[in-house]
Coordinates of C-alpha atoms in Angstrom, one line a residue:
M61 CA 150.3 98.3 77.6
T62 CA 148.8 97.1 81.2
H63 CA 145.3 96.0 80.9
T64 CA 142.7 97.3 83.9
P65 CA 140.2 94.7 84.7
A66 CA 136.5 95.9 83.7
E67 CA 133.9 96.7 86.3
P68 CA 130.9 93.6 85.7
T69 CA 128.1 94.4 83.8
V70 CA 124.9 93.3 84.6
I71 CA 122.2 92.4 81.7
I72 CA 118.9 91.6 83.3
G73 CA 116.5 89.7 81.2
S74 CA 112.8 89.1 81.2
P75 CA 111.0 87.1 83.9
G76 CA 111.8 84.0 82.2
E77 CA 115.4 84.4 81.3
Q78 CA 118.7 84.1 83.8
T79 CA 120.5 87.0 84.4
E80 CA 124.0 87.1 82.8
V81 CA 127.2 88.6 84.4
V82 CA 129.5 90.2 81.6
D83 CA 133.2 90.9 82.3
G84 CA 133.2 89.8 85.8
P85 CA 135.7 87.8 87.6
P86 CA 134.9 83.7 88.1
A87 CA 132.0 83.5 90.2
D88 CA 133.4 80.8 92.1
Q89 CA 136.9 82.4 92.9
G90 CA 135.3 85.8 93.9
H91 CA 133.0 83.9 96.5
R92 CA 135.6 81.8 98.1
G93 CA 138.0 84.8 98.0
G94 CA 135.3 86.9 100.3
V95 CA 134.4 84.0 102.7
L96 CA 138.4 84.0 103.4
A97 CA 138.7 87.2 103.9
T98 CA 135.7 88.1 106.1
V99 CA 136.6 85.2 108.0
A100 CA 140.5 86.2 108.3
R101 CA 139.3 90.0 109.5
A102 CA 136.4 88.7 111.9
P103 CA 138.4 88.9 115.2
F104 CA 140.1 92.1 114.2
R105 CA 137.0 94.1 113.6
L106 CA 135.6 96.3 116.1
R107 CA 131.9 94.5 115.8
A108 CA 133.1 91.3 117.2
W109 CA 134.9 93.1 120.3
K110 CA 131.5 95.1 120.9
E111 CA 129.7 91.4 120.4
L112 CA 131.6 90.0 122.8
G113 CA 131.2 93.1 125.5
Y114 CA 127.4 92.7 125.1
L115 CA 127.9 88.9 126.1
I116 CA 129.9 90.1 129.1
L117 CA 127.5 92.7 130.2
S118 CA 124.7 90.4 129.5
F119 CA 125.8 87.4 131.3
V120 CA 126.3 89.9 134.5
L121 CA 123.2 91.9 134.1
G122 CA 121.4 88.0 133.6
C123 CA 122.9 87.2 137.2
V124 CA 121.1 90.4 138.5
A125 CA 118.0 89.4 136.7
V126 CA 117.7 86.1 137.8
C127 CA 118.1 87.6 141.6
Y128 CA 115.6 89.9 140.8
L129 CA 112.9 87.9 139.2
F130 CA 113.4 85.0 142.1
F131 CA 113.3 87.5 144.8
G132 CA 111.0 90.4 143.7
F133 CA 108.6 88.1 142.2
G134 CA 109.1 85.6 145.0
G135 CA 109.0 87.9 147.9
G136 CA 106.0 89.3 146.4
L137 CA 104.1 86.4 146.0
Y138 CA 105.0 85.5 149.6
A139 CA 104.0 89.0 150.8
S140 CA 100.6 88.7 148.9
I141 CA 99.2 86.6 151.6
F142 CA 99.2 89.8 153.6
L143 CA 98.0 91.9 150.8
V144 CA 101.0 94.0 151.1
G145 CA 102.6 92.2 148.7
I146 CA 100.1 92.9 145.5
P147 CA 100.9 96.7 145.2
L148 CA 104.6 95.1 145.4
L149 CA 104.2 92.6 142.9
A150 CA 103.1 95.7 140.6
V151 CA 105.9 97.4 141.4
I152 CA 108.4 94.4 140.6
L153 CA 106.4 94.1 137.3
L154 CA 106.7 97.6 136.2
G155 CA 110.4 97.4 136.6
G156 CA 110.5 95.1 133.9
R157 CA 110.3 98.3 131.8
V158 CA 113.6 99.9 133.2
W159 CA 114.8 96.4 132.4
G160 CA 114.0 96.8 129.2
R161 CA 115.6 100.2 128.7
I162 CA 118.8 98.7 129.6
Y163 CA 118.6 96.1 127.1
R164 CA 117.2 98.5 124.2
S165 CA 120.3 100.6 125.2
L166 CA 122.8 98.2 125.1
G167 CA 121.7 96.6 121.7
G168 CA 121.8 99.9 120.0
A169 CA 125.4 100.7 121.3
L170 CA 127.0 97.6 121.1
L171 CA 124.6 95.4 118.4
G172 CA 123.6 98.2 116.5
I173 CA 120.0 96.6 117.3
R174 CA 118.0 100.4 117.3
V175 CA 114.2 99.5 117.9
E176 CA 111.4 102.2 118.8
A177 CA 110.6 102.1 122.5
P178 CA 107.2 101.0 123.5
P179 CA 104.5 103.3 124.7
A180 CA 104.8 104.8 128.0
F181 CA 103.0 103.3 130.9
V182 CA 99.7 105.2 131.6
R183 CA 98.4 104.8 135.2
A184 CA 94.5 104.8 136.1
P185 CA 93.6 107.1 139.2
G186 CA 93.3 105.4 142.3
L187 CA 94.8 102.5 143.8
I188 CA 92.9 100.0 142.3
G189 CA 93.3 101.3 139.1
F190 CA 97.1 101.4 139.3
L191 CA 97.0 98.0 140.5
K192 CA 94.7 97.1 137.1
S193 CA 96.9 99.3 134.8
A194 CA 100.4 97.6 136.1
F195 CA 99.0 94.2 135.7
T196 CA 97.5 94.2 132.6
D197 CA 100.2 96.4 131.3
R198 CA 101.8 94.0 127.9
V199 CA 105.1 95.9 128.1
S200 CA 105.9 94.9 131.2
W201 CA 105.0 91.1 130.9
R202 CA 106.8 90.9 127.7
A203 CA 109.5 92.7 129.6
A204 CA 109.5 89.8 132.5
L205 CA 109.4 87.0 129.8
F206 CA 112.6 88.7 128.4
L207 CA 114.3 88.5 131.6
L208 CA 113.4 84.5 132.1
A209 CA 114.9 84.3 128.7
Q210 CA 117.9 86.2 129.9
S211 CA 118.3 83.8 132.9
V212 CA 118.8 81.1 130.1
L213 CA 120.5 83.1 127.4
G214 CA 122.3 85.5 128.8
V215 CA 123.4 83.6 131.9
V216 CA 124.0 79.8 131.3
V217 CA 124.7 80.2 126.9
G218 CA 126.7 83.4 128.0
Y219 CA 128.4 81.3 130.9
I220 CA 129.1 78.6 127.9
V221 CA 130.7 81.1 125.8
L222 CA 132.5 82.7 127.9
V223 CA 134.1 80.0 129.3
V224 CA 134.9 78.8 125.9
T225 CA 136.0 82.0 124.7
A226 CA 138.7 82.3 127.5
M227 CA 139.7 78.6 126.4
V228 CA 140.3 79.6 122.9
A229 CA 142.6 82.6 124.1
F230 CA 144.5 80.6 126.6
T231 CA 145.0 77.9 123.9
A232 CA 146.2 80.6 121.6
L233 CA 148.6 82.4 124.1
S234 CA 149.5 78.9 126.0
P235 CA 153.4 78.9 125.0
I236 CA 153.9 82.5 126.9
P237 CA 152.8 80.8 130.4
W238 CA 154.6 77.6 129.3
L239 CA 157.9 79.4 128.8
L240 CA 157.8 82.1 131.5
F241 CA 156.2 80.0 134.7
D242 CA 157.9 76.8 133.8
P243 CA 154.9 74.3 134.7
V244 CA 155.9 71.2 136.2
Q245 CA 153.5 67.9 136.2
V246 CA 154.2 64.3 137.3
D247 CA 153.1 61.9 134.9
E248 CA 152.0 58.0 136.4
S249 CA 155.9 57.0 136.3
G250 CA 157.1 59.9 138.8
V251 CA 158.7 61.6 136.0
E252 CA 158.6 65.2 135.8
R253 CA 157.4 67.2 133.0
H254 CA 158.0 70.7 131.9
S255 CA 154.1 70.7 130.6
L256 CA 151.1 73.2 131.2
V257 CA 148.5 70.9 130.2
Q258 CA 147.8 67.0 129.6
F259 CA 145.5 65.3 127.6
G260 CA 145.5 61.6 129.4
S261 CA 148.8 60.4 129.1
F262 CA 149.9 63.3 126.5
Y263 CA 151.8 66.0 127.8
V264 CA 152.4 69.3 125.7
D265 CA 156.0 69.6 127.1
T266 CA 157.9 70.2 123.8
W267 CA 158.4 73.2 121.6
P268 CA 156.6 71.8 118.4
R269 CA 153.7 70.3 120.7
A270 CA 153.1 74.1 122.7
L271 CA 153.2 75.3 119.1
A272 CA 150.9 73.0 117.8
M273 CA 148.6 73.6 120.6
S274 CA 149.0 77.4 120.1
G275 CA 148.1 77.2 116.4
I276 CA 145.2 75.2 117.3
G277 CA 144.0 78.3 119.6
I278 CA 144.8 80.6 116.8
A279 CA 142.5 78.5 114.1
L280 CA 139.6 78.6 116.5
C281 CA 140.3 82.4 117.2
F282 CA 138.6 82.8 113.7
A283 CA 135.8 80.7 114.3
L284 CA 135.2 82.2 117.6
P285 CA 133.1 85.5 116.2
W286 CA 130.6 83.4 114.4
L287 CA 129.8 81.6 117.7
I288 CA 129.8 84.8 119.4
R289 CA 127.5 86.3 116.7
G290 CA 125.1 83.6 116.4
V291 CA 124.4 84.2 120.1
C292 CA 124.1 87.7 119.7
W293 CA 121.6 87.1 117.1
V294 CA 119.2 85.7 119.4
H295 CA 119.6 88.3 121.7
G296 CA 119.2 91.0 119.0
M297 CA 115.8 88.7 117.9
L298 CA 114.2 88.7 121.9
I299 CA 115.1 92.3 121.9
T300 CA 113.0 93.0 118.8
H301 CA 110.3 90.8 119.5
L302 CA 109.9 91.3 123.3
L303 CA 111.6 94.7 124.1
A304 CA 110.3 97.1 120.7
A305 CA 107.3 98.7 120.4
T306 CA 104.7 96.2 118.5
P307 CA 102.7 97.1 115.3
R308 CA 99.7 97.3 117.8
D309 CA 101.5 100.2 119.9
R310 CA 102.4 102.0 117.0
Q311 CA 98.6 101.9 115.7
L312 CA 97.7 102.9 119.1
A313 CA 100.2 105.6 119.2
E314 CA 99.0 106.9 115.6
L315 CA 95.3 107.0 116.7
R316 CA 96.4 109.2 119.9
A317 CA 97.9 111.5 117.7
S318 CA 95.3 112.0 115.0
R319 CA 92.8 112.0 117.7
R320 CA 94.5 114.8 119.3
A321 CA 95.1 116.4 116.1
A322 CA 91.1 116.0 115.1
V323 CA 90.4 117.7 118.5
D324 CA 92.7 120.5 118.0
D325 CA 91.2 121.1 114.4
A326 CA 87.9 120.8 115.6
A327 CA 88.6 123.3 118.4
A328 CA 90.2 125.5 115.5
T329 CA 87.5 125.8 113.5
L330 CA 85.0 126.3 116.4
R331 CA 86.9 129.3 117.4
R332 CA 87.0 130.3 114.3
V333 CA 83.1 130.1 113.8
E334 CA 82.9 132.0 117.3
R335 CA 85.2 134.6 116.1
D336 CA 83.3 135.3 112.6
L337 CA 80.0 135.0 114.2
H338 CA 80.9 137.6 117.0
D339 CA 83.3 140.0 114.9
G340 CA 80.5 139.8 111.8
T341 CA 77.6 138.5 111.9
Q342 CA 76.5 139.8 115.2
A343 CA 77.8 143.0 114.7
R344 CA 75.7 143.4 111.7
L345 CA 72.4 142.1 113.3
V346 CA 72.9 144.7 116.1
T347 CA 73.2 147.4 113.5
I348 CA 69.8 146.0 112.2
A349 CA 68.4 146.2 115.3
M350 CA 69.6 149.4 116.1
A351 CA 68.0 150.9 112.6
L352 CA 64.8 149.3 113.1
G353 CA 64.7 150.6 116.8
R354 CA 65.4 154.2 115.0
A355 CA 62.7 153.4 112.4
E356 CA 60.4 152.6 115.0
E357 CA 61.1 155.8 117.0
R358 CA 60.7 158.2 113.7
L359 CA 57.4 156.2 112.7
A360 CA 55.9 156.9 116.4
A361 CA 56.8 160.7 116.2
G362 CA 55.1 160.6 112.5
G363 CA 58.2 160.8 110.4
D364 CA 59.0 159.0 107.4
P365 CA 61.1 155.6 108.3
G366 CA 61.8 154.4 104.7
D367 CA 65.8 155.1 105.0
L368 CA 66.2 153.1 107.9
V369 CA 63.9 150.3 107.0
A370 CA 66.4 150.3 103.5
E371 CA 69.2 150.3 105.8
A372 CA 68.1 147.6 108.0
R373 CA 67.7 145.7 104.7
A374 CA 70.5 146.0 103.3
G375 CA 72.1 144.9 106.7
A376 CA 69.9 141.8 106.7
K377 CA 71.4 141.0 103.1
E378 CA 74.8 141.4 104.1
A379 CA 74.3 139.6 107.1
L380 CA 72.8 136.5 105.1
T381 CA 75.7 136.8 102.8
E382 CA 78.0 136.4 105.6
L383 CA 76.1 133.4 107.0
R384 CA 76.3 131.6 104.1
E385 CA 80.3 132.5 103.8
L386 CA 80.4 131.2 107.5
V387 CA 78.6 127.7 106.5
R388 CA 80.6 127.4 103.2
G389 CA 83.6 127.4 105.6
I390 CA 82.1 124.8 107.9
H391 CA 80.6 122.5 104.8
P392 CA 80.8 124.5 101.4
P393 CA 77.1 123.7 100.0
A394 CA 78.9 122.8 96.3
L395 CA 80.1 119.4 98.1
E396 CA 76.5 118.1 97.9
L397 CA 77.3 117.5 94.3
G398 CA 80.3 115.7 95.0
L399 CA 83.6 116.9 95.1
G400 CA 84.4 117.5 91.6
P401 CA 81.8 120.2 91.2
A402 CA 83.1 121.7 94.6
L403 CA 86.8 121.6 93.2
E404 CA 85.2 123.5 90.0
T405 CA 83.5 126.2 92.0
L406 CA 86.7 126.9 94.2
T407 CA 89.3 126.6 91.5
A408 CA 87.2 128.9 89.3
R409 CA 87.7 131.9 92.1
C410 CA 91.6 131.2 92.4
A411 CA 93.3 134.5 91.4
V412 CA 95.6 132.2 89.7
P413 CA 94.7 130.4 86.7
V414 CA 94.1 126.5 87.6
E415 CA 94.1 123.7 85.5
L416 CA 91.7 120.9 87.5
R417 CA 91.4 117.2 86.4
V418 CA 89.4 115.2 88.5
H419 CA 88.9 111.2 87.9
L420 CA 87.1 109.3 90.7
P421 CA 85.4 106.3 89.7
R422 CA 83.2 106.5 92.9
R423 CA 82.4 109.2 95.7
P424 CA 84.7 109.2 99.2
S425 CA 83.0 109.7 102.2
P426 CA 81.7 113.2 103.4
A427 CA 84.4 113.4 105.9
I428 CA 86.9 112.7 103.5
E429 CA 85.4 114.9 100.6
A430 CA 85.6 117.8 103.4
I431 CA 89.1 117.1 104.2
A432 CA 90.1 117.3 100.4
Y433 CA 88.3 120.2 99.5
F434 CA 89.4 122.6 102.5
S435 CA 92.9 121.3 101.8
V436 CA 93.0 122.0 98.2
A437 CA 91.6 125.7 99.3
E438 CA 94.5 126.1 101.7
L439 CA 96.9 124.7 99.3
L440 CA 95.8 127.3 96.5
T441 CA 95.9 130.2 99.1
N442 CA 99.2 129.4 99.7
V443 CA 100.5 129.4 96.1
V444 CA 98.8 132.8 95.9
K445 CA 100.2 134.1 98.4
H446 CA 104.0 132.9 98.6
A447 CA 104.4 131.0 95.5
R448 CA 104.8 133.8 92.7
A449 CA 103.5 131.1 90.3
T450 CA 101.5 131.8 87.1
E451 CA 99.5 128.3 86.9
I452 CA 98.7 125.6 89.2
T453 CA 97.5 122.1 88.2
V454 CA 94.9 120.4 90.5
T455 CA 94.6 116.6 90.0
V456 CA 92.3 114.2 91.7
S457 CA 92.8 110.9 90.9
P458 CA 92.5 107.2 92.5
E459 CA 95.2 105.8 94.3
G460 CA 94.7 101.9 94.4
L461 CA 91.5 100.5 95.1
R462 CA 90.9 102.4 98.5
S463 CA 92.4 105.6 98.2
L464 CA 92.2 108.9 96.4
A465 CA 95.4 110.9 95.5
I466 CA 95.2 114.6 95.4
A467 CA 98.3 116.3 93.8
V468 CA 98.7 120.6 93.8
R469 CA 101.6 121.3 91.2
D470 CA 102.6 125.2 90.7
N471 CA 105.5 126.4 88.5
G472 CA 106.5 129.1 91.3
I473 CA 109.5 129.6 93.2
G474 CA 109.7 126.3 95.1
G475 CA 111.2 126.0 98.7
A476 CA 108.4 125.0 100.6
R477 CA 108.8 123.2 103.9
P478 CA 106.4 120.4 105.5
S479 CA 106.8 122.2 108.5
G480 CA 104.9 125.3 109.8
A481 CA 108.4 127.0 111.1
G482 CA 110.3 126.2 108.0
A483 CA 107.8 127.1 105.3
A484 CA 107.5 130.3 103.8
G485 CA 105.0 132.8 105.5
G486 CA 104.0 129.8 107.5
S487 CA 102.2 128.0 105.0
G488 CA 100.7 125.7 107.3
L489 CA 101.7 122.4 105.5
A490 CA 101.8 120.8 108.9
G491 CA 98.3 121.4 109.7
L492 CA 97.6 120.1 106.4
A493 CA 99.8 116.9 107.3
A494 CA 98.0 116.3 110.5
R495 CA 95.0 117.0 109.3
A496 CA 95.9 113.9 106.7
E497 CA 97.2 111.4 109.8
S498 CA 93.8 112.1 111.3
V499 CA 92.0 109.6 109.0
D500 CA 95.1 107.7 108.1
G501 CA 96.5 109.7 105.2
T502 CA 99.7 111.0 104.0
L503 CA 100.9 114.0 103.0
T504 CA 104.4 114.7 100.8
V505 CA 105.7 117.8 99.5
D506 CA 108.5 118.1 96.8
S507 CA 109.4 121.3 96.4
P508 CA 113.1 122.2 95.0
A509 CA 114.6 125.7 95.2
G510 CA 113.4 127.2 92.2
G511 CA 110.4 124.8 91.9
P512 CA 108.2 123.3 90.6
T513 CA 106.3 122.8 93.9
V514 CA 104.0 119.5 94.1
V515 CA 102.3 118.2 97.1
T516 CA 100.6 115.3 97.2
M517 CA 98.0 114.2 99.6
V518 CA 96.9 110.6 99.8
L519 CA 93.6 109.7 101.6
P520 CA 90.9 106.6 102.1
M521 CA 88.1 106.7 100.4
A522 CA 86.2 105.5 103.1
G523 CA 87.9 107.3 106.1
P524 CA 90.2 105.8 109.1
Q525 CA 89.7 102.2 109.6

């Protein structure tokens, strides 16, 4: 009967206790075997060759970058005496963005370092605006600093590493040229020695010495990938910190996207209000005016205008109702009492039974209340139209100290998608997500096929900061 080693079982104790490993291999033996296997495989892995290729390309590009910095900035500074060099300096500085794109591509392809690109250059109108935008472009200055670092790391350090690599490879393969080319060196006594290299008075002129030298080179081949990896790690740090988008860049991009979403949402609201006024209330008021005009004519002719006045009065009541609904669509009056009472009024009118759970220790800002109200209204509409649900649960609760979470759950068919194209019936979940992002919120959709569907929106209590 053979015994199959069992998988190690990990028992995690309480915070004050020690983690225990049961039925696992001895820790020292496993660790030692893993390190030796990793070192033995290092020269034969694709990663080591990619990193070596990156160092070679980085050395070549570093030499070109040194010329670019010297002649570009040097020539630009010299030509600045005649003013024509100032625009030239701006162009040279902006050229750092192109260098950054090249190094980000190389880092992603050969080092596996994929970073987010910084935002594109935004040019102000006019020559003065262009110069001001160029000389205040943080991305270009960081790229220039990266090129300056490459003149040391990519050229000097890269040259040393490549020379060391060539020497190690030559040492490992030295018996082959020693045998094929029959090198001859003359020692101090005038004796010819069949030696490829010498160290002082020590000549590698015998097979044992040649094989020993080759063995040293082969041993160094297993250590060389780690030297290359260390240098590439420094390259990766420079790419990450100098060529990638900073948190400030990402925040600005998010703010621009949020601003666009807010502007689009406001424009859509204005178009809806204009359409409702034109198609509904305005037509109703025209009808009232015409009825009153006919009543005036009938009264002047001595007739009884009572029916026309009654018609105009009924029309005025309907116009007031439409205006009230229109105002409710802009800012529901129920929100004056708070989000909870407003949602109670909203869910009471839903065609599907709704269970409402609201627990808010304090009121959100008016803008957040409006976004929450209209988002719940649209989600309820989506459920009624597309989900074939028989019950809905709306939960509003705090999410941490500064946020609130709104969860709408239904027992429908599921399959909702956060993109408008993929959502059933064009549910507008993408619009809800954009509305949440406009105030630094989030929208998540969990809707497996067959249901249930849970849409959760997290919004800041005080609005975007």
